[in-house]
Amino acid sequence: MPAQKDRWVSPLLFLLFCASSISRSGSTGLQQEPSPQHYFSGLEAGKASLAFFTHSVSPGAQPFLEQVESSVEALQDYGISVVKVNCPKEDVSRYCGKENALRKAFLFRGNRLIREFPTDALFDVNSIVANVLFALLFNEVKYVETLADLENIENVLKGKSNMVFAYVPATGTAEHRAVMEAAFVYGTIHQFVLTTEAALLKATSHDDPDVSSAWLLFCHCQRATDPGQPCRRTALAQPLTLLNIHRHLKLMGAPLVTEVAEDPEKISTVHLQLGLPLVFILSQKETYEADRRTAEFVAWQLLGKAGVALLSRDLVALNVLHRSNIALKTPDEGMPIQYLVLEDTDEVITLVEDKNKVKQIQEDEQEEEEDEDEKENNNQDIQDDQVVEAVSRDKKRELPLEQILVLTEENFHSSLSEVARTVVLFYASWEAVSLAVLRSYSEVAAQLKGAPGVLLSRVNCWDWPGLCSQENVTQFPTMKIYKEGQQSVTYDGMWGTEELSSFILLSRVSCPLRLATVDEAEGYLRGEFPSELSSHHHTSLLGVFSTATSAAREAFEEAGNILSGHVRMGMYFEDDAMALSRKYSVSPPALLLARSGGRSVEGIALSKHSVQDMVQMIRYELLDIFPEITVSNLPQYLQLGKPFLILFSAGDISQVESKEMLKLAEGRPQQAFVACWLNLKTTPVGHGILRTYFSTTPSLPVLLWVNIHAGGQVFKFPSEQSITQINVLSWLEKLQAGLEIPSSTLSEEDWKPPLPAYDFLQMMEPSVPELSSHTSPRPGDTAAQHPPKSPGGDTAGGDSAIREEPSQESTAEEVGSPGRDLRGTAPRLAARDKQGKRHGEL
Amino acid sequence: LGLALYACSLCAVSGATLLYHDYCVIGAGPAGLQVAYFLQQAGRDYIVFERSHAPGSFFALYPRHRKLISINKQYTGKSNSEFNLRHDWNSLLSHDRRLLFRRYSRDFFPNADTMVRYLEDFASLLELRVQYNTAIIHVTLEQNEQAWNGHYFLLTDQDRKNYKCSSLLVAAGMWVPNVVNFPGSEYVEGYETVSINPEDFAGQTVLILGRGNSAFETAENILGVTNFIHMVSRSRVRLSWATHYVGDLRAINNGLLDTYQLKSLDGLLEGDLEDLAIVKDKKGKLHITLRFYLENRNISAGIDSITLPQDELDNFATRAPYDRVIRCLGWKFDFSIYNRSLRMMPGKGNIKKYPQIKPSYESKGTRGLFVLGTASHSVDFRKSAGGFIHGFRYTTRAVHRLLENRHHGVPWPSTVHPITQLTNSIIKRVNEASGLYQMFSVLADIILLRDNATAFEYLEEYPIGVLAELEMQTGRKARNGLFVIIMEYGRNFSGADKDVFYYNRAVGEAQHAWQSNFLHPVIYYYKRLPTEREMKLRPPDWPLPRPDAIHHIVEDFLTDWTAPNAHILPLRRFLENCLSTDLRNFFAESCFLFAFTHQKLPPSCQQGYMRMQGLVGSQELRHHAVQAGLLQDYTHTDFSGDRLPDSHNGPQEQLMRDHGIPVRPLQHLVNAKDE
């Protein structure tokens, strides 16, 4: 806010400065004149001066004098000098002679007397300035007493110029002064009218005004054409101070509606400069006239509160919703322009008025926040990494690692060869993520305790870096499964206990698992697995190949290697494979997918034979059509790069909703979106999402469209509508047509450093000269070898010869000079400089 | 292939008289064997020439008193083999775990014979190609445009046999004794030949010239049987524990300092040996006088006619006559075998015993000639460990990597990691890397940022003196800025006359890390590679030019920089601010929330969670994170959902309180670690 104030204070200050600089040429302070003759002879034509006459001793005028002295400067701003004229004792002229005159102040322009003021009317600075200016600006400021006088003036002004009508409860007040000062500046532009009559104020306003406070109305008479109608009026809503009046007049002087044909981001008007919002009416060629009328209407309503601009959309390419008709630009730096769809003009007005209210509140809050920010700047040394902090809070707890074999460089290879399958976690004992995973790993060990054919082990890379680099461990942690005689498999899944155990268990069986008979294959599809595989609850997959299609089979086997541990894969390639596949109406090579425990089997022909394609296809086929989104499966669905249609539900979703959503999901062959749901009971972090979108949790269930990848808009399906396929589809159509307004937008913020670092460079810099002065030798010693060192260390290039070997030179120096320092204390055998005297030291 | 063919045709033409190798190495000492190992591993065509019949001939003679002063630590409490090399100053680098010096000796300061045995094993176990009994007596150049460097090196051995090489690696060491000539220097015995039997010195008065480890080692040996020992040298004694330079006087040899300071007759004197003169009296006693007394006088005229200092100054310090004078002035490089065209010039000032080389260890005079081992110490003389096995084993590897890139198109080895591993990579290296630790302020790890700072490339132990030439020397690109990681002592801490035991010498707080005095990691950040000019104009005492940002990891008593809050957190903040990103780790649940509420994700979510490698975290951990106020717990939320602001603020304050308590009482422990 201070910044905004500055913006509109400065032109005023400039004005004042101009006014004052005229008069400042003379001396400041109260002028003293030895005699009336002297005073009158020195008066310049056209220059105003306020004089009072006094015998050298006049105790009664003393308090008045103080006030006059303090107003000298204020009056000088308006080119009025204040003079104290000493009356010689014998003087009996008009101003000095009468006792009466000595109680008055006289205002002259040139040597013409304009007004005489009784000193009791000049009780303080405000009254002095107000009264003096009032007298001087007799023509510029009309004083009226009746409504008729006012209407007369108004009628005369119509079509010519505007009128500023001010009511002050009394003259000589601060408000009066402010009006007069404004009139001094604007008097030639607008007609100023002043009254102290409360009745007049009542007659001019609609409701009952408070007559004890001053009012100022700006009357738009210049535009008024109808002689029968009074001019439009805009009241100044703030208290009458010079700044507020100036600001008000400035706003009134601005064009009612600004027509713009530019990007709103770049537009700046007097309103924005004065800290007021700017409303854009977005117009089109077809509706231009109507829009113009609307704009004017709104502008009149918002006069003094906001600016109105008419923006022609045909001239500016705007990347906003087509339906948007209003844009709001606030004066705050960096605030994005809001684009809105509003129904009528009242909404525009309430929007602006609410905005102003909100801003007030925000300002208060901001100050508090700034305080907090400052505090936080000192918190650089406080851990803000959730993983590191969690691990260090847990470090005292001893981990149950007895089940996990510790491997070293010595026993690594021998241990691997002893067991058919070894799981190895490579980690660094100082690294937080490693330690976090080690905790999950220890839980895995507890879960898998007694499971046959699994040996869990670990290698601390801080102890055995050679082993880790030999095993190609480039980051911590890394989990590998070593199988006898095979390449090790590196785990690439989530570091959760469930995921880790499932991977380890599934890895026990070869992938794909070769099935020998049709019965086995059928059983596999029904969900009859070897015990090692039964723990995995997801879809199983069976590749069926005829004996001829070896290329596809090899690719499938290779894909199995890659997906090993993540997918349950079987393979059947006996002679009767044809019969098996025909049952599911595909011909080999084909994939059979047994979803949900074998209740449905789906056949897919394998057309692509490259390993990568096959892996991708299998991954894709394993995705659910209408999945429950969880923390661990979200990335799989995000990889599809599609928007999300997501139903947030407190607990399981109802049958009806589930059915409708499934229909929606299946409805389109080329799915344009991911239809899914989120159970807030199992994924409580969903609450966090909803709060970010709506600040509170809305009534559940709630269906949202989230443009996760493009734009980030979030749309909320109207809660009053029921979630049916038809309703949702028509909503989606509207949404795509740009007819809906997003309820929220995902933050575009970059992930910047949370806190600043220690600026050691800055801390070190002041110490550099200190350092050099410390090591630099005494004058006359070896000064020639030491160039002066500049603080930044950027010495001029001339002494590069020395710099070529800075280390040697400087160490030699360090050795040399202190050695010499010790001359007096250490016995010396012989001195380099051969002086007889030196021997005395030996 | 073309090269190989060419090389072969060359053999054919020259026949038996001219043997060709891509690389010729002079000297089978530690550096020669070390580089031979790397050449062998890379499958290069090389040969090592050794004048003796076995490797390490210098160690067969020296040190005379047979005690190596390089430490051989048996135990460190750690099994990390890389870390342990920080405290193993004798082993050469190899993949063979049998060739660790602690398997050869249990002595903390091992015997030199063990070193000879070790080097023999190193050469034979690794089957290095060493040609013994071949003393190269002359090296010259043969201009040839097709040669790697525009010329071939022609080597001649003592049997006039010639060898031709494309690249010459000089690992000949420093074995020519430093001799001072002054009137009467013929009475001086050399360290090379002086008796090492203390009994030969019984009841004698001895003057030792020199103040290095060899001088003190000699004194130490005879300290108990002599009348007294005086030691003279030009400069004051430099103690390695004050200078942090292992070449200065080591505490193991400094028994004479004790007896001098306790007034037990022995003493130290400063003076220029050039001014000295020795005269022998009739009894065979040696008197010290000054050269200018002898000027214009015939020395053979007899002792009586020569003025002695005590004639004028009756309390002259060395007025007592000596029985023996021993010269222990160290060694210099053998410049004699190089033809003038090679321009092997001695350095200037206190490095005149070394040949002039660039920071890349290539000779300043001849392209393709590299100096390895002790003779290459001019790069970091009196600074780091480049003149000693535990230092030059790394610089030798660096030279080999430079050569691989220059001649064989093999870029400097590097690993590429996602940006989320940046903090970890640095922490791992500063905690275990031995090359960075031993060759502090000379070798640096370099991190080259890839596009948009999403990934980085890690290069180990690059010589920072040639940082400006990084792209050319390594074959790696540094277009997106780089970090340079080195180890440094406090700039104003070490020195011969410094009190290195003053109170509060150690810094304990991360925010004052830049004032750390003991060896600690420093990370320089440059938005672009410094230029040659910037390298030259760098501030005095700075190993590198002014960076765009710098970070010091606060010195640590245990040299263990893995503390999450004092070491890792400030480092992360520094890296984050250099890269303008958020490098925090997040649990999968946080990433899930971000995925639904932010259009962009922090790197750890992007490279972990989004690739289905999210960190789920155990129940306890998530609970701890919630308690710390760093994770929101939604499980117990009621559906009105108004608790958010409160429940968030509470734990935050909790977190601050929890931190406040443990830090303060520990302050004194952290600060004054040895008090």
Coordinates of N, CA and C in Angstrom, one line a residue, chain A residues 379-493:
Chain A
N379 N 15.2 -19.0 10.3 CA 15.0 -20.4 10.5 C 15.7 -21.2 9.5
Q380 N 16.7 -20.7 8.9 CA 17.5 -21.4 7.9 C 18.0 -22.7 8.5
D381 N 18.4 -22.7 9.7 CA 19.0 -23.9 10.3 C 17.9 -24.8 10.8
I382 N 16.7 -24.6 10.6 CA 15.7 -25.5 11.0 C 15.3 -26.4 9.9
Q383 N 15.3 -27.7 10.1 CA 15.0 -28.7 9.1 C 13.6 -28.5 8.5
D384 N 13.5 -28.4 7.2 CA 12.2 -28.3 6.6 C 12.1 -29.5 5.5
D385 N 12.9 -30.5 5.6 CA 12.7 -31.6 4.8 C 12.0 -32.7 5.6
Q386 N 10.8 -33.0 5.2 CA 10.0 -33.9 6.0 C 10.6 -35.3 6.2
V387 N 11.3 -35.7 5.2 CA 11.9 -37.1 5.3 C 13.1 -37.1 6.3
V388 N 14.0 -36.1 6.1 CA 15.1 -36.0 7.0 C 14.7 -35.8 8.4
E389 N 13.8 -34.9 8.6 CA 13.3 -34.6 10.0 C 12.7 -35.9 10.6
A390 N 11.9 -36.5 9.8 CA 11.2 -37.7 10.4 C 12.2 -38.8 10.7
V391 N 13.2 -39.0 9.9 CA 14.2 -40.0 10.1 C 15.0 -39.6 11.4
S392 N 15.4 -38.3 11.5 CA 16.2 -38.0 12.6 C 15.4 -38.0 13.9
R393 N 14.1 -37.8 13.9 CA 13.3 -38.0 15.1 C 13.2 -39.5 15.5
D394 N 13.4 -40.3 14.5 CA 13.2 -41.7 14.7 C 14.6 -42.4 15.0
K395 N 15.7 -41.7 15.1 CA 17.0 -42.3 15.0 C 17.3 -43.1 16.3
K396 N 16.6 -42.7 17.4 CA 16.9 -43.4 18.7 C 16.3 -44.8 18.7
R397 N 15.3 -45.0 17.9 CA 14.6 -46.3 17.9 C 15.4 -47.3 17.2
E398 N 15.6 -48.4 17.9 CA 16.5 -49.5 17.3 C 15.6 -50.2 16.3
L399 N 16.1 -50.4 15.1 CA 15.3 -51.1 14.1 C 15.5 -52.6 14.2
P400 N 14.4 -53.3 14.0 CA 14.5 -54.8 14.1 C 15.1 -55.3 12.8
L401 N 16.4 -55.4 12.8 CA 17.1 -55.8 11.5 C 17.7 -57.2 11.6
E402 N 17.3 -57.9 12.7 CA 17.9 -59.2 12.9 C 17.6 -60.1 11.7
Q403 N 16.5 -60.0 11.1 CA 16.1 -60.9 10.0 C 17.0 -60.6 8.7
I404 N 17.6 -59.4 8.7 CA 18.3 -59.0 7.5 C 19.8 -59.2 7.6
L405 N 20.3 -60.0 6.6 CA 21.7 -60.4 6.7 C 22.6 -59.2 6.2
V406 N 23.6 -58.9 7.0 CA 24.5 -57.8 6.6 C 25.6 -58.4 5.7
L407 N 25.7 -57.8 4.5 CA 26.7 -58.2 3.6 C 27.9 -57.2 3.6
T408 N 29.0 -57.8 3.3 CA 30.2 -57.0 3.2 C 31.0 -57.3 2.0
E409 N 32.1 -56.6 1.7 CA 32.9 -56.9 0.6 C 33.4 -58.3 0.7
E410 N 33.6 -58.8 1.9 CA 34.2 -60.1 2.1 C 33.2 -61.2 1.8
N411 N 32.0 -61.0 2.3 CA 31.0 -62.2 2.2 C 30.0 -62.0 1.1
F412 N 30.0 -60.9 0.4 CA 29.0 -60.7 -0.6 C 28.8 -61.8 -1.6
H413 N 29.9 -62.1 -2.3 CA 29.8 -63.1 -3.3 C 29.5 -64.5 -2.8
S414 N 30.2 -64.8 -1.7 CA 29.9 -66.2 -1.1 C 28.5 -66.3 -0.7
S415 N 27.9 -65.2 -0.1 CA 26.5 -65.3 0.4 C 25.6 -65.5 -0.8
L416 N 25.8 -64.8 -1.9 CA 25.0 -64.9 -3.0 C 25.0 -66.3 -3.6
S417 N 26.1 -66.9 -3.6 CA 26.1 -68.2 -4.2 C 25.5 -69.3 -3.3
E418 N 25.3 -69.0 -2.0 CA 24.7 -70.0 -1.2 C 23.3 -70.2 -1.3
V419 N 22.6 -69.1 -1.6 CA 21.1 -69.1 -1.7 C 20.7 -68.9 -3.2
A420 N 19.5 -69.5 -3.5 CA 19.1 -69.4 -4.9 C 18.7 -67.9 -5.2
R421 N 18.2 -67.2 -4.2 CA 17.7 -65.9 -4.5 C 18.0 -65.0 -3.3
T422 N 18.7 -63.9 -3.6 CA 19.0 -63.0 -2.5 C 18.5 -61.6 -2.8
V423 N 17.8 -61.0 -1.9 CA 17.4 -59.6 -2.1 C 18.4 -58.7 -1.3
V424 N 19.0 -57.7 -2.0 CA 20.0 -56.9 -1.4 C 19.5 -55.4 -1.5
L425 N 19.5 -54.8 -0.3 CA 19.2 -53.4 -0.2 C 20.6 -52.7 -0.1
F426 N 20.9 -51.8 -1.1 CA 22.1 -51.0 -1.0 C 21.7 -49.7 -0.4
Y427 N 22.3 -49.2 0.6 CA 21.9 -47.9 1.2 C 23.1 -47.2 1.8
A428 N 22.9 -46.0 2.2 CA 24.0 -45.3 2.9 C 23.5 -44.9 4.3
S429 N 24.2 -45.3 5.3 CA 23.7 -45.2 6.7 C 23.6 -43.7 7.1
W430 N 24.1 -42.8 6.3 CA 23.9 -41.4 6.7 C 22.8 -40.7 5.9
E431 N 22.2 -41.4 5.0 CA 21.3 -40.8 4.1 C 19.8 -41.0 4.5
A432 N 19.1 -40.0 4.5 CA 17.7 -40.0 5.1 C 16.8 -40.9 4.3
V433 N 16.8 -40.8 3.0 CA 15.8 -41.6 2.2 C 16.2 -43.1 2.4
S434 N 17.5 -43.4 2.4 CA 17.9 -44.8 2.6 C 17.4 -45.3 4.0
L435 N 17.5 -44.5 5.0 CA 17.1 -44.9 6.3 C 15.6 -45.1 6.4
A436 N 14.9 -44.2 5.6 CA 13.4 -44.3 5.6 C 13.0 -45.7 4.9
V437 N 13.7 -46.0 3.8 CA 13.4 -47.2 3.1 C 13.8 -48.4 4.0
L438 N 14.9 -48.3 4.7 CA 15.4 -49.4 5.6 C 14.3 -49.7 6.6
R439 N 13.6 -48.7 7.1 CA 12.5 -49.0 8.0 C 11.4 -49.8 7.3
S440 N 11.0 -49.5 6.1 CA 10.0 -50.3 5.4 C 10.6 -51.7 5.1
Y441 N 11.9 -51.7 4.8 CA 12.5 -53.0 4.5 C 12.5 -53.9 5.7
S442 N 12.7 -53.3 6.9 CA 12.6 -54.2 8.1 C 11.2 -54.7 8.3
E443 N 10.2 -53.9 8.0 CA 8.8 -54.4 8.0 C 8.6 -55.5 7.1
V444 N 9.2 -55.4 5.9 CA 9.1 -56.5 4.9 C 9.7 -57.7 5.5
A445 N 10.8 -57.6 6.1 CA 11.5 -58.7 6.7 C 10.6 -59.4 7.7
A446 N 9.9 -58.6 8.5 CA 9.0 -59.2 9.5 C 7.9 -59.9 8.8
Q447 N 7.4 -59.3 7.8 CA 6.2 -59.9 7.0 C 6.6 -61.2 6.4
L448 N 7.8 -61.2 5.8 CA 8.2 -62.4 5.0 C 9.0 -63.4 5.8
K449 N 9.0 -63.2 7.1 CA 9.7 -64.1 8.0 C 9.2 -65.5 7.7
G450 N 10.0 -66.4 7.4 CA 9.6 -67.8 7.2 C 9.2 -68.1 5.8
A451 N 9.0 -67.1 5.0 CA 8.7 -67.4 3.6 C 9.9 -68.1 2.9
P452 N 9.6 -69.2 2.3 CA 10.8 -70.0 1.7 C 11.4 -69.3 0.5
G453 N 12.6 -69.5 0.4 CA 13.3 -69.1 -0.8 C 13.6 -67.6 -0.9
V454 N 13.5 -66.9 0.2 CA 13.8 -65.5 0.2 C 14.9 -65.2 1.3
L455 N 15.9 -64.6 0.9 CA 16.9 -64.1 1.8 C 17.1 -62.6 1.7
L456 N 16.7 -61.9 2.8 CA 16.8 -60.5 2.7 C 18.2 -60.1 3.3
S457 N 18.9 -59.1 2.6 CA 20.2 -58.7 3.1 C 20.4 -57.2 2.7
R458 N 21.4 -56.7 3.3 CA 21.7 -55.3 3.0 C 23.2 -55.0 3.0
V459 N 23.5 -53.9 2.2 CA 24.9 -53.5 2.1 C 24.9 -52.0 2.4
N460 N 25.7 -51.6 3.4 CA 25.9 -50.2 3.7 C 27.0 -49.7 2.8
C461 N 26.6 -48.8 1.9 CA 27.6 -48.3 0.9 C 28.6 -47.3 1.6
W462 N 28.3 -46.8 2.7 CA 29.2 -46.0 3.4 C 30.4 -46.8 3.9
D463 N 30.1 -48.1 4.2 CA 31.2 -49.0 4.6 C 31.9 -49.6 3.4
W464 N 31.1 -49.9 2.4 CA 31.7 -50.7 1.3 C 31.5 -50.0 -0.1
P465 N 32.1 -48.9 -0.2 CA 31.9 -48.1 -1.5 C 32.3 -48.9 -2.7
G466 N 33.4 -49.7 -2.6 CA 33.9 -50.4 -3.7 C 32.8 -51.4 -4.2
L467 N 32.2 -52.1 -3.3 CA 31.2 -53.1 -3.6 C 30.0 -52.5 -4.3
C468 N 29.6 -51.3 -3.8 CA 28.5 -50.7 -4.3 C 28.7 -50.2 -5.7
S469 N 29.9 -49.6 -6.0 CA 30.1 -49.1 -7.3 C 30.3 -50.3 -8.3
Q470 N 30.9 -51.4 -7.7 CA 31.0 -52.6 -8.5 C 29.7 -53.2 -8.9
E471 N 28.7 -53.1 -8.0 CA 27.4 -53.5 -8.4 C 26.5 -52.5 -9.1
N472 N 27.2 -51.4 -9.5 CA 26.6 -50.3 -10.3 C 25.5 -49.6 -9.5
V473 N 25.7 -49.4 -8.2 CA 24.7 -48.7 -7.4 C 25.1 -47.2 -7.5
T474 N 24.3 -46.4 -8.3 CA 24.6 -45.0 -8.5 C 23.8 -44.1 -7.6
Q475 N 22.7 -44.6 -7.0 CA 22.0 -43.8 -6.1 C 21.4 -44.6 -4.9
F476 N 21.2 -43.9 -3.8 CA 20.7 -44.5 -2.6 C 19.3 -44.2 -2.4
P477 N 18.5 -45.2 -2.0 CA 18.8 -46.6 -1.9 C 18.6 -47.3 -3.2
T478 N 19.1 -48.5 -3.4 CA 18.9 -49.4 -4.5 C 18.6 -50.8 -4.0
M479 N 17.5 -51.4 -4.6 CA 17.3 -52.8 -4.2 C 17.5 -53.7 -5.4
K480 N 18.2 -54.8 -5.2 CA 18.4 -55.7 -6.3 C 18.1 -57.1 -5.8
I481 N 17.6 -57.9 -6.8 CA 17.4 -59.3 -6.5 C 18.4 -60.1 -7.3
Y482 N 19.2 -60.9 -6.6 CA 20.2 -61.7 -7.3 C 19.7 -63.1 -7.4
K483 N 19.6 -63.6 -8.6 CA 19.2 -65.0 -8.8 C 20.4 -65.8 -9.3
E484 N 20.5 -67.0 -8.9 CA 21.6 -67.8 -9.3 C 21.7 -67.9 -10.8
G485 N 22.8 -67.6 -11.3 CA 23.1 -67.8 -12.7 C 22.3 -66.8 -13.6
Q486 N 21.7 -65.8 -13.0 CA 21.0 -64.8 -13.9 C 21.4 -63.4 -13.5
Q487 N 21.0 -62.5 -14.4 CA 21.3 -61.1 -14.2 C 20.5 -60.6 -13.0
S488 N 21.0 -59.7 -12.2 CA 20.3 -59.2 -11.1 C 19.2 -58.3 -11.6
V489 N 18.1 -58.3 -10.9 CA 16.9 -57.4 -11.2 C 16.9 -56.2 -10.3
T490 N 16.9 -55.0 -10.8 CA 16.8 -53.8 -9.9 C 15.4 -53.4 -9.8
Y491 N 15.1 -53.2 -8.5 CA 13.7 -52.8 -8.2 C 13.4 -51.4 -8.6
D492 N 12.3 -51.1 -9.2 CA 12.0 -49.8 -9.7 C 10.6 -49.3 -9.3
G493 N 10.1 -49.9 -8.2 CA 8.8 -49.5 -7.7 C 8.8 -48.6 -6.5

